[in-house]
Coordinates of C-alpha atoms in Angstrom, one line a residue:
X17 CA 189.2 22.0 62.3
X18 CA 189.8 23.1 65.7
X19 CA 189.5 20.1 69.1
X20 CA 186.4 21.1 71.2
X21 CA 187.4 22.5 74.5
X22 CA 187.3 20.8 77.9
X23 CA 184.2 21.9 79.8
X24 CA 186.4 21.9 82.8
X25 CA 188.6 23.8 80.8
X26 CA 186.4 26.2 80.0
X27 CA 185.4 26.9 83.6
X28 CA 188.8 27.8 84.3
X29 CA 189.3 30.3 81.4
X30 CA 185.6 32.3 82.7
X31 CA 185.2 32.1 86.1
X32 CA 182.0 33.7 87.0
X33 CA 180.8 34.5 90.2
X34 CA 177.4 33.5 91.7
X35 CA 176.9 36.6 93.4
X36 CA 177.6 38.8 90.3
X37 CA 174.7 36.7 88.6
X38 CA 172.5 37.0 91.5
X39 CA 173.0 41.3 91.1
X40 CA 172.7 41.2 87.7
X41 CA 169.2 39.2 88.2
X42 CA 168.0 41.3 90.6
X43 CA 169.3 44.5 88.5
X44 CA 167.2 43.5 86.3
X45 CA 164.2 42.8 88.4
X46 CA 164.2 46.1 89.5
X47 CA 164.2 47.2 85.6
X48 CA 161.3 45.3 84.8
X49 CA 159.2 46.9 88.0
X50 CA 160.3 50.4 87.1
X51 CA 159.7 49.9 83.3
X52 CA 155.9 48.6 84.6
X53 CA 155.2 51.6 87.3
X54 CA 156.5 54.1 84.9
X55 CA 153.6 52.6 82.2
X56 CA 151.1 52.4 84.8
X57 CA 151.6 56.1 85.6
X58 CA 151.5 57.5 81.9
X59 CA 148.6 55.2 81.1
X60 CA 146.5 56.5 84.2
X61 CA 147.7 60.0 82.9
X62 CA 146.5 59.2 79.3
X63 CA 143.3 58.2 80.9
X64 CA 142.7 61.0 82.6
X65 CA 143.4 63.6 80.2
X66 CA 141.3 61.9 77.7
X67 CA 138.4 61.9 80.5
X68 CA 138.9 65.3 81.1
X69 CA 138.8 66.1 77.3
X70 CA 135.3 64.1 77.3
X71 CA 134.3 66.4 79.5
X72 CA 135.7 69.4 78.4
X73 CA 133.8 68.6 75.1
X74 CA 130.2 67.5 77.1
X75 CA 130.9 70.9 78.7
X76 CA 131.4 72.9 75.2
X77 CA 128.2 71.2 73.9
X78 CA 126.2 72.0 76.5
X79 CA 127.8 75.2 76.6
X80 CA 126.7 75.5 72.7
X81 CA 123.3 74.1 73.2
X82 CA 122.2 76.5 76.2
X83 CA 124.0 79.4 74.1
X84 CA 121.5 78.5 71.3
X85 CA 118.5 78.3 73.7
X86 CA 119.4 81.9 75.0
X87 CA 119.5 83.6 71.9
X88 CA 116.3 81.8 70.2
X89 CA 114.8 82.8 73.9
X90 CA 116.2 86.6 73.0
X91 CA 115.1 86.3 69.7
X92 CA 111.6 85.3 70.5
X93 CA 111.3 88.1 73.5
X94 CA 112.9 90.6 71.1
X95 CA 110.0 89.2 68.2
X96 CA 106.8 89.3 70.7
X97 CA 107.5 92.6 71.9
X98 CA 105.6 94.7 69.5
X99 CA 102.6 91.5 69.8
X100 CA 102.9 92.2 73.6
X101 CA 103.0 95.7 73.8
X102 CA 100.1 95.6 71.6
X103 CA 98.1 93.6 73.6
X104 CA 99.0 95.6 76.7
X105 CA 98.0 98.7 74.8
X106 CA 94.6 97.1 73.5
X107 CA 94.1 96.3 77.5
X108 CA 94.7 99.8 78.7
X109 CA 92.1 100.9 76.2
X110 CA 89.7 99.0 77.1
X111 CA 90.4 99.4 81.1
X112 CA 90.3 103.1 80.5
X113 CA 87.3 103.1 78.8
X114 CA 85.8 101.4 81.6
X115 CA 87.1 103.0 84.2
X116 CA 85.4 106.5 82.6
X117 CA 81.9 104.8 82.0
X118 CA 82.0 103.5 85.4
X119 CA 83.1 107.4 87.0
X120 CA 80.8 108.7 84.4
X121 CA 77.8 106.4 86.0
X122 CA 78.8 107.2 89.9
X123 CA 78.9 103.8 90.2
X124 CA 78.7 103.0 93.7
X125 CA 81.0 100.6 95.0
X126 CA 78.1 99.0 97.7
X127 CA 78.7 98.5 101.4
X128 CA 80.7 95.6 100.9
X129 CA 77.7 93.3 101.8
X130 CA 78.0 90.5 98.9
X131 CA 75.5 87.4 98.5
X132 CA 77.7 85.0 95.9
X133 CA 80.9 85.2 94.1
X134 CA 79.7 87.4 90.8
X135 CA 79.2 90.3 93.0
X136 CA 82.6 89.8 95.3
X137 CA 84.3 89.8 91.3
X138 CA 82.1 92.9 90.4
X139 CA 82.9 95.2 93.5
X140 CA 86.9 94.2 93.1
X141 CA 86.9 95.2 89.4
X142 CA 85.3 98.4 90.3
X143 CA 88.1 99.1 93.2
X144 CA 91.0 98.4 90.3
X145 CA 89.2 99.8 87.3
X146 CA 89.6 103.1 89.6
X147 CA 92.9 102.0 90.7
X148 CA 91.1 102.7 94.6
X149 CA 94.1 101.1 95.9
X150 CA 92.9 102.3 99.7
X151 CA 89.3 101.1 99.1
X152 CA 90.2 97.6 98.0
X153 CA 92.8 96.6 100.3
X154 CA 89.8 97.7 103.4
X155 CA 87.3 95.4 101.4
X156 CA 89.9 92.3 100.8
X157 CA 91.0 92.7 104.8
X158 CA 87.0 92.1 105.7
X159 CA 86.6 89.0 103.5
X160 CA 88.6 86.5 105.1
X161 CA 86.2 84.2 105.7
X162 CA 85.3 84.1 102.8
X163 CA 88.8 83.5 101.6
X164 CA 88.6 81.2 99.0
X165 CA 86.3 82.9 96.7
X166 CA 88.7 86.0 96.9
X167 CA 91.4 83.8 95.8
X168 CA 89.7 83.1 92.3
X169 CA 88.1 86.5 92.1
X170 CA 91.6 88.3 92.4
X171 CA 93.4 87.4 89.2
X172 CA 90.6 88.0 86.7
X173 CA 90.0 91.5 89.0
X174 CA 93.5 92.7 89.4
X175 CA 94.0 92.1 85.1
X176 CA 91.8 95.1 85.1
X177 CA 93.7 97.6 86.4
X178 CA 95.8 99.8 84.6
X179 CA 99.1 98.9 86.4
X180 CA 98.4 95.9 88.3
X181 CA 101.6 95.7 90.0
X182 CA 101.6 99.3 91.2
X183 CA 98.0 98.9 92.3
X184 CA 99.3 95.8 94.5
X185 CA 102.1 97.7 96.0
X186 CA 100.0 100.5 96.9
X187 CA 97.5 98.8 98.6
X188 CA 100.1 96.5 100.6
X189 CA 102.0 99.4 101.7
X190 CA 99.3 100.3 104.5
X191 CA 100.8 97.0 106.6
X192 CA 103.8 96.3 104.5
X193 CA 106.9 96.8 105.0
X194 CA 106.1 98.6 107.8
X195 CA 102.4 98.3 109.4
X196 CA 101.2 102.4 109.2
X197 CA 97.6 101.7 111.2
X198 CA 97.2 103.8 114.3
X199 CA 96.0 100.6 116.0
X200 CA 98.1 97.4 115.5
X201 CA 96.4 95.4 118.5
X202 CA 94.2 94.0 115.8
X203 CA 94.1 90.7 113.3
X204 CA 97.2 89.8 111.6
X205 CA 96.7 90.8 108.0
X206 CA 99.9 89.4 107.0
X207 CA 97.3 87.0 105.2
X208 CA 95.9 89.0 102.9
X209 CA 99.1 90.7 101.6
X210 CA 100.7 87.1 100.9
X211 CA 96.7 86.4 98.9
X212 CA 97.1 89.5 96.9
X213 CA 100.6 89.2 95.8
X214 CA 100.1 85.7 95.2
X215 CA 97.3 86.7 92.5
X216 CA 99.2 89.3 90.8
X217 CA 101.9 86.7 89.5
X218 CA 99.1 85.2 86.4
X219 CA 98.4 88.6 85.6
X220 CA 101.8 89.5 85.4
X221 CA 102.7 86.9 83.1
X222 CA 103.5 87.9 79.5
X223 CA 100.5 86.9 77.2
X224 CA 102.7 85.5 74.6
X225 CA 105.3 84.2 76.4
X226 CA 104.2 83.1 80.0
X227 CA 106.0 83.2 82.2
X228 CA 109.7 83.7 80.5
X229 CA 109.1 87.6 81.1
X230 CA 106.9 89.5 83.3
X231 CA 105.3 92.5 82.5
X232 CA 106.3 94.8 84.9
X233 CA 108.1 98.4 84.7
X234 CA 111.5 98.9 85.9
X235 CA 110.4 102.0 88.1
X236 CA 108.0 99.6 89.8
X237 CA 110.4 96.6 90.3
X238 CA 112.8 99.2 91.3
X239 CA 110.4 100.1 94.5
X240 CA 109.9 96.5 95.0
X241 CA 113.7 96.0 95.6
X242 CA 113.9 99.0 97.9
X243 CA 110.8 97.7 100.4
X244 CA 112.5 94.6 100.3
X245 CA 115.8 95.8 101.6
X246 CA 114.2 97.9 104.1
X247 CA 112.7 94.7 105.4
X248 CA 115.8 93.1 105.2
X249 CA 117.6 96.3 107.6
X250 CA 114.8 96.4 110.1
X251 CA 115.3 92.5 111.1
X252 CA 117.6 93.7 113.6
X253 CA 115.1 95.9 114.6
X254 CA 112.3 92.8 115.2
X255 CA 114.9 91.0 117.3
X256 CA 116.5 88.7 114.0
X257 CA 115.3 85.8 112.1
X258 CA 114.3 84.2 115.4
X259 CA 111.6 86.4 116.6
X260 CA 110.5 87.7 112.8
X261 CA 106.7 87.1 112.9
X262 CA 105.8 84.4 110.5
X263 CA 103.3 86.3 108.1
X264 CA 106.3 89.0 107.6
X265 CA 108.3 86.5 106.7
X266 CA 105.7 84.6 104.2
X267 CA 105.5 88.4 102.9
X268 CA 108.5 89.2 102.2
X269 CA 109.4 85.6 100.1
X270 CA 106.4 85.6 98.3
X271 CA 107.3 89.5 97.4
X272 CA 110.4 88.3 96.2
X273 CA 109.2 85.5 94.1
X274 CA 105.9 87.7 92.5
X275 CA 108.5 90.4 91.2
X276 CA 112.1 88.1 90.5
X277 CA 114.2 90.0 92.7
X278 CA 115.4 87.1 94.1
X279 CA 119.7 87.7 94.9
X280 CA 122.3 84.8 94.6
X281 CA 124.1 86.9 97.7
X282 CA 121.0 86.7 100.3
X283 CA 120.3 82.5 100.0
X284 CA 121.7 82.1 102.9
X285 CA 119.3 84.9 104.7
X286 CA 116.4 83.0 102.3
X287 CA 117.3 79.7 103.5
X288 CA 117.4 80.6 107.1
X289 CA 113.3 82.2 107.1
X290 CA 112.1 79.6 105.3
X291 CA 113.3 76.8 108.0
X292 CA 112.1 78.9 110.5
X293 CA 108.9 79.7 109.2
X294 CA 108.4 76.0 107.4
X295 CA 105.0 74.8 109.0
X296 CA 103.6 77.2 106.3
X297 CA 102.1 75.1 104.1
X298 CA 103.4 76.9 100.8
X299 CA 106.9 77.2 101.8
X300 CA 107.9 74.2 100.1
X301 CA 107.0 75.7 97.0
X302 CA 108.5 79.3 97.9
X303 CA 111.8 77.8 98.7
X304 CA 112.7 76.1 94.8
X305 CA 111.3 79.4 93.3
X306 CA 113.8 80.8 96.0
X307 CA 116.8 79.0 94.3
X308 CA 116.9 76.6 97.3
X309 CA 116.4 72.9 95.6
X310 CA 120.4 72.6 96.6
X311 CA 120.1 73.4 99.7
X312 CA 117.2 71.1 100.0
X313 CA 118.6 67.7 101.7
X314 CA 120.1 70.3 104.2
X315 CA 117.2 71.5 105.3
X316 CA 115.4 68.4 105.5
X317 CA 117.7 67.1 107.9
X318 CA 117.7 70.4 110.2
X319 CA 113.8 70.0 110.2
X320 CA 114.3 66.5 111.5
X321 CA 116.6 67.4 114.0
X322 CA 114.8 70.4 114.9
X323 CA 111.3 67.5 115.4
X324 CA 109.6 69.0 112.7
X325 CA 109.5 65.6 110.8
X326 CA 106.0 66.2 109.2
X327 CA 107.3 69.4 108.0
X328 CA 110.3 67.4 106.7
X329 CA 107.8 65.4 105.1
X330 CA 106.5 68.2 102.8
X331 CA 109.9 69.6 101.8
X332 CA 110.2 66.0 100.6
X333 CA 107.4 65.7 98.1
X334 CA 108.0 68.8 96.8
X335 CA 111.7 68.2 95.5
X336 CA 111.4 64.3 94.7
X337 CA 113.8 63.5 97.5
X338 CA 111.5 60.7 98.9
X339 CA 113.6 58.1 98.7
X340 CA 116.1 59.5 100.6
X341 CA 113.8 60.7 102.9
X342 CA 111.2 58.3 103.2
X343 CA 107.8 59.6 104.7
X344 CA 106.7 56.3 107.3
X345 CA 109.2 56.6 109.5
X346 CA 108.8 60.6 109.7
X347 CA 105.9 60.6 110.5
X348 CA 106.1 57.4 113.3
X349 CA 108.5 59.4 114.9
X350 CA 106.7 62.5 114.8
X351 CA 103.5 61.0 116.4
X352 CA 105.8 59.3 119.1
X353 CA 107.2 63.0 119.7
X354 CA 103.6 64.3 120.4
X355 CA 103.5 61.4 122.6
X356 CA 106.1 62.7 124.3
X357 CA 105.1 66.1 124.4
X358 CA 101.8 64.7 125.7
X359 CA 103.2 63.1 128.6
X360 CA 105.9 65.4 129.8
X361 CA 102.7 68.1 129.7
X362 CA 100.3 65.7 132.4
X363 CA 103.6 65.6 134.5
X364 CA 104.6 69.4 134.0
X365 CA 103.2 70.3 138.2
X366 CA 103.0 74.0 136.5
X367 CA 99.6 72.4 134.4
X368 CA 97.9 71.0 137.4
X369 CA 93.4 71.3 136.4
X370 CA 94.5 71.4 133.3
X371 CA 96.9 69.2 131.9
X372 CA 95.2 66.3 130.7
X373 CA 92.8 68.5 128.7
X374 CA 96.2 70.2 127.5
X375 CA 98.0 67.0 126.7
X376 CA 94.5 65.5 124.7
X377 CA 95.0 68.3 122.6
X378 CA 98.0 68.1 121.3
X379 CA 97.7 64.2 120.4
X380 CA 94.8 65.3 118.4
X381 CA 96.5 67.7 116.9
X382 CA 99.5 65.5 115.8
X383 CA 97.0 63.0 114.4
X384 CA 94.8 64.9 112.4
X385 CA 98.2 66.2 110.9
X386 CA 99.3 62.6 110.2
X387 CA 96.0 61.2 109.0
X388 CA 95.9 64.3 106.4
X389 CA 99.7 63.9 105.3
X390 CA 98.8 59.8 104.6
X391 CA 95.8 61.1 102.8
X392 CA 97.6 63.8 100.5
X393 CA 100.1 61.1 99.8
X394 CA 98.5 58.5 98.8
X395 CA 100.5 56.4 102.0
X396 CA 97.3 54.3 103.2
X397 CA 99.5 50.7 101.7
X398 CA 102.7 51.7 104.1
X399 CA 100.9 53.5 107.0
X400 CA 97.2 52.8 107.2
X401 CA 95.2 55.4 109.3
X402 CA 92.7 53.2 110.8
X403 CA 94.4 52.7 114.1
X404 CA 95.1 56.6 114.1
X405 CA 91.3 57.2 113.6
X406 CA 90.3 54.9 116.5
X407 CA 92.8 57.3 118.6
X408 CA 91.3 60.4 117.9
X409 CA 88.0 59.0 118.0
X410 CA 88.9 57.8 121.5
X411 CA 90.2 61.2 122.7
X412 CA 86.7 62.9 121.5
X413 CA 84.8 60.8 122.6
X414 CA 86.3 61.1 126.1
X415 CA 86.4 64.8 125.9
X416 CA 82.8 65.2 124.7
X417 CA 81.9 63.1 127.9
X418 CA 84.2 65.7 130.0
X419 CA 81.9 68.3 128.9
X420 CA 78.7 66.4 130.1
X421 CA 77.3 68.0 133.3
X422 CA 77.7 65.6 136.3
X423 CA 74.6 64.4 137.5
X424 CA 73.8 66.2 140.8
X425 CA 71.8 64.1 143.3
X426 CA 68.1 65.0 144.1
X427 CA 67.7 67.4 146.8
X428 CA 64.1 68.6 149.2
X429 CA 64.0 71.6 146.2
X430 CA 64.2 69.4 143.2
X431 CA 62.0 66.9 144.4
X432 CA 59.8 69.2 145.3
X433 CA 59.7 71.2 142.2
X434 CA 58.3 68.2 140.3
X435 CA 54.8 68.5 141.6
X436 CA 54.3 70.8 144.6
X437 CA 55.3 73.9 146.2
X438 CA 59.2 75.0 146.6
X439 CA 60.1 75.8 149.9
X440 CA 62.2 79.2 150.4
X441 CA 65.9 79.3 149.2
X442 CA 66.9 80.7 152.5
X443 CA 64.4 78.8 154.7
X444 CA 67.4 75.8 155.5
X445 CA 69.2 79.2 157.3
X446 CA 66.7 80.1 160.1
X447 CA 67.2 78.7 163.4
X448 CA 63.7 78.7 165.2
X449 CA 61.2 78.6 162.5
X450 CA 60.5 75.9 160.2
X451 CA 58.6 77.1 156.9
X452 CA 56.4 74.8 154.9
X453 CA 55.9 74.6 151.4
X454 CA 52.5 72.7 152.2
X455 CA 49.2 74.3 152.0
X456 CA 48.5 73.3 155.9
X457 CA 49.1 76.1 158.1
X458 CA 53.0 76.6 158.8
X459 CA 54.0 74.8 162.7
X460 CA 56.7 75.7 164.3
X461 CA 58.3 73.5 166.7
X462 CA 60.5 75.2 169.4
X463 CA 63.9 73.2 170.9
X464 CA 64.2 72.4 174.3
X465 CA 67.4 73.5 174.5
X466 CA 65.6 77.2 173.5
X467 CA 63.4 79.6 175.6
X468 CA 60.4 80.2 174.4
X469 CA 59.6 84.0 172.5
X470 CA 58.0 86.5 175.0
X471 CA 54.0 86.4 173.7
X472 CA 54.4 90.1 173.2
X473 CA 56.3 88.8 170.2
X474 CA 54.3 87.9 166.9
X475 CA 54.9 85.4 164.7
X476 CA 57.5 85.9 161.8
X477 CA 56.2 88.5 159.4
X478 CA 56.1 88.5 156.1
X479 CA 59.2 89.6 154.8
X480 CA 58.9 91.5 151.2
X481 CA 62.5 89.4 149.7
X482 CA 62.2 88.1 146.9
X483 CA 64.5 85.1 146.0
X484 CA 65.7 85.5 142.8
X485 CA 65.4 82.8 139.9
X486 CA 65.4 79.7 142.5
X487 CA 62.4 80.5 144.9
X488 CA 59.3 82.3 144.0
X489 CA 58.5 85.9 143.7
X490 CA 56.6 86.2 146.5
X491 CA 57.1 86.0 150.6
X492 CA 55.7 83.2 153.0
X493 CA 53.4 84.3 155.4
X494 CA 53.0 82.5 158.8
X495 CA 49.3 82.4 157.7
X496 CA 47.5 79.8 156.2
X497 CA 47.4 78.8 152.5
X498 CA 44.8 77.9 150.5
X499 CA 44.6 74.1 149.5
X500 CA 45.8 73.1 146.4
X501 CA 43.3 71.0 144.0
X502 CA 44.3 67.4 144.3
X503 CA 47.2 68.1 146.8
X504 CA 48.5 65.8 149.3
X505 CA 47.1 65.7 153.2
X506 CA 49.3 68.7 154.6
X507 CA 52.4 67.8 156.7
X508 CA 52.5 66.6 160.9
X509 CA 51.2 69.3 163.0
X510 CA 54.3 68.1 165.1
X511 CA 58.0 66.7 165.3
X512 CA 60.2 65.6 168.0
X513 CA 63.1 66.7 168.7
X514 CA 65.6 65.5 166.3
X515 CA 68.9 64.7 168.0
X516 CA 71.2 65.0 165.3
X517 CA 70.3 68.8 164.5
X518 CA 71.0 71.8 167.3
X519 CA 68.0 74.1 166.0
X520 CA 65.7 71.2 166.8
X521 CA 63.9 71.5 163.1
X522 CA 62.5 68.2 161.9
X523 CA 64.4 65.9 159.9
X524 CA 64.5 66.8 156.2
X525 CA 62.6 63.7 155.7
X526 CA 58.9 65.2 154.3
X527 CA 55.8 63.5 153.7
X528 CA 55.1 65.3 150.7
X529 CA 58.4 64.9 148.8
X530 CA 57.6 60.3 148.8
X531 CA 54.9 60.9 145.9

């Protein structure tokens, strides 16, 4: 058995030295942080490809599910045809059975004269069962007025025509795409083509299907795509999208939208008319069937820059972005805009007479618009309309009392004309003759300041003037009148001289006129 070593012998058999520990510990430091980034990384990495393959898989479902839904959709379309084209053929039987009883008849189509709604539905039926494409669009175009009922009566009459979307673009084409009428100084009827189109979609719509496909032949959508691009190549023509007229505009959208020819490669074009043109009160609704509702929060905000916050407003309700964009403060800062406006207007110097009447106007304006935005929406709890009421009642009121005539002050003729005799409109211009409108003899009284008339020289005659709708119809006469039952004692046989006057008449101060 061996004798146990000497500690301080064993430090002089392995001398170590500190600093060789002191880089083998940090050696090894530096091992341990590598060895830990190097897990980090390919744990992040395992993380993300199995993320990615979550998604890759979410993406193949949905992918798989959509697939499904297409080719059931297919399936279904390619299933309902023969029921479609069946009921499409049963339709044209019918509509051409009527249309030759009604030519057979001579029914007359009337003067256009119509006392209720049944016969505004019985004379449009009889324009599309004859497919009178001419006739009806110069009876629609004289019913605005009575717009409404034209808007329910369409649909059921258009379903009667042969080829209801043919018949539409025939009739349209007299203003649209180009307006053909010798004289274009007259109405607008941008109106009637956006009402017309707008009822041919329901009777488009695929009785078995709805609205999943569209009955409408490919040589007619084919000439709906070809007036839309000449629209599109005549903007230049109008000026550009800045100077379009708005019911072109509303056109040519809601001709894209009735037909689906609708292109990925013209949103931008889309998205730029429907800003400009977004006071409309359907274009909300025309830009999502546009393929817009991405571009939506972008165009809300360029309405609000562009002040068109109660526009903004709209475009908000209509694609559920309302708590991004909430309504209130919209609409504050629209009324504090017309404000604004209103202001700036009474200040404009190129509005003097007229300014404040201009400036009333379009505060009423902006709060009639507000009032019927918080009323549509339901936002009486965040924004009540009260104090807006009492505003626009205020601005009525005040320019109802505008329009009340001023009260002019009574004058010798209106005073007069309450009981007696009217004096002469002209009589106030003659120098040396007073006339009377008493029944005592006329005197006159002759200034000092004036020579008297030659005696050769008669008194005034009676001229043969008549004085229009102030005086009466007949000419004084220096000679004496008749008394009047229950008149007053006839006027001073004489006056001084009034100082005040240079003709030396009597003051205009009249016994007869203090009743």
């Amino acid at each position: 058995m061996g004798s146990i070593p000497d500690p301080g012998e064993l430090s002089e058999l392995n001398p170590l030295s500190f600093d060789e520990f002191q880089r083998q510990t940090s050696l090894m430091t530096s091992c341990t942080l590598l060895w830990k980034e190097l897990s980090d990384h390919f744990t992040s990495l395992e993380q993300n490809l199995q993320k990615k393959s979550a998604a890759l898989r979410h993406k193949i479902q949905t992918l798989d599910t959509q697939t499904k839904a297409s080719l059931d959709v297919l399936k279904k379309r390619e299933v309902t045809i023969d029921g479609s084209v069946e009921i499409a053929m049963e339709k044209l039987e019918d509509r051409t059975e009527a249309t030759l009883n009604s030519i057979s008849r001579g029914q007359e189509l009337g003067d256009g004269e119509v006392d209720d709604g049944d016969g505004l539905l019985m004379i449009l039926m009889s324009y599309c069962l004859k497919m009178e494409a001419r006739g009806f669009w110069k009876f629609v175009v004289t019913k605005k007025k009575e717009i409404e009922e034209l808007r329910n009566a369409l649909p059921a009459a258009l379903s009667e025509c042969v080829d209801p979307a043919k018949f539409v673009m025939e009739a349209i084409s007299e203003v649209f795409p180009v307006d053909k009428r010798s004289d274009k100084s007259g109405n607008d009827l941008g109106w009637a083509c956006v009402l017309v189109l707008e009822s041919l979609i329901p009777v488009m719509v695929d009785p078995v299907i709805g609205k999943m496909r569209m009955l409408v032949t490919p040589s007619v959508k084919e000439k709906a795509k070809e007036i839309a691009e000449r629209w599109k190549s005549s903007l230049e023509e109008r000026g550009g999208i800045e100077n379009v007229k708005t019911p072109d505009v509303h056109t040519f959208l809601q001709l894209l939208v009735t037909f689906g020819i609708v292109k990925e490669e013209d949103v931008d074009l889309y998205r730029k008319l429907v800003v400009g043109s977004a006071w409309r009160k359907q274009m909300p609704k025309l830009a999502v069937s546009l393929g817009l509702g991405d571009k939506m929060p972008e165009m809300i905000e360029e309405l609000i820059s562009r002040g068109q916050q109660l526009d903004a407003v709209h475009f908000t309700y209509e694609v559920g972005l309302v708590d991004k964009f909430p309504p209130v403060p919209l609409l504050k800062a629209f009324l504090k805009d017309a404000k604004k406006a209103a202001v700036s207007i009474v200040e404009d110097p190129n509005n003097a007479g007229r300014a404040v009447h201009l400036a009333a106007r379009k505060e009423q304006s902006a709060l009639r618009a507000v009032i019927k935005c918080i009323e549509d929406y339901k936002l009486q709890a965040e924004f009540s309309p009260e104090n807006l009421k009492k505003r626009l009642e205020q601005l009525e009121k005040a320019k109802t009392e505008k329009k009340k005539p001023a009260a002019v002050p009574a004058t010798k003729r209106t005073r007069a004309s309450n009981g007696g005799p009217m004096p002469p409109a002209k009589a106030g211009r003659l120098t040396n003759a007073y006339v009377s409108s008493f029944p005592a003899p006329p005197t006159f009284v002759r200034s000092p300041s004036h020579t008297q008339y030659p005696a050769g020289v008669t008194a005034y005659a009676s001229p043969p003037a008549v004085y229009g709708s102030r005086s009466p119809p007949y000419a004084y006469s220096p000679e004496a009148a008749p008394p009047l039952a229950g008149s007053y004692p006839g006027a001073p046989m004489n006056y001084p001289a009034y100082g005040a006057y240079g003709n030396g008449l009597a003051p205009a101060y009249q016994q007869a006129y203090y009743r």
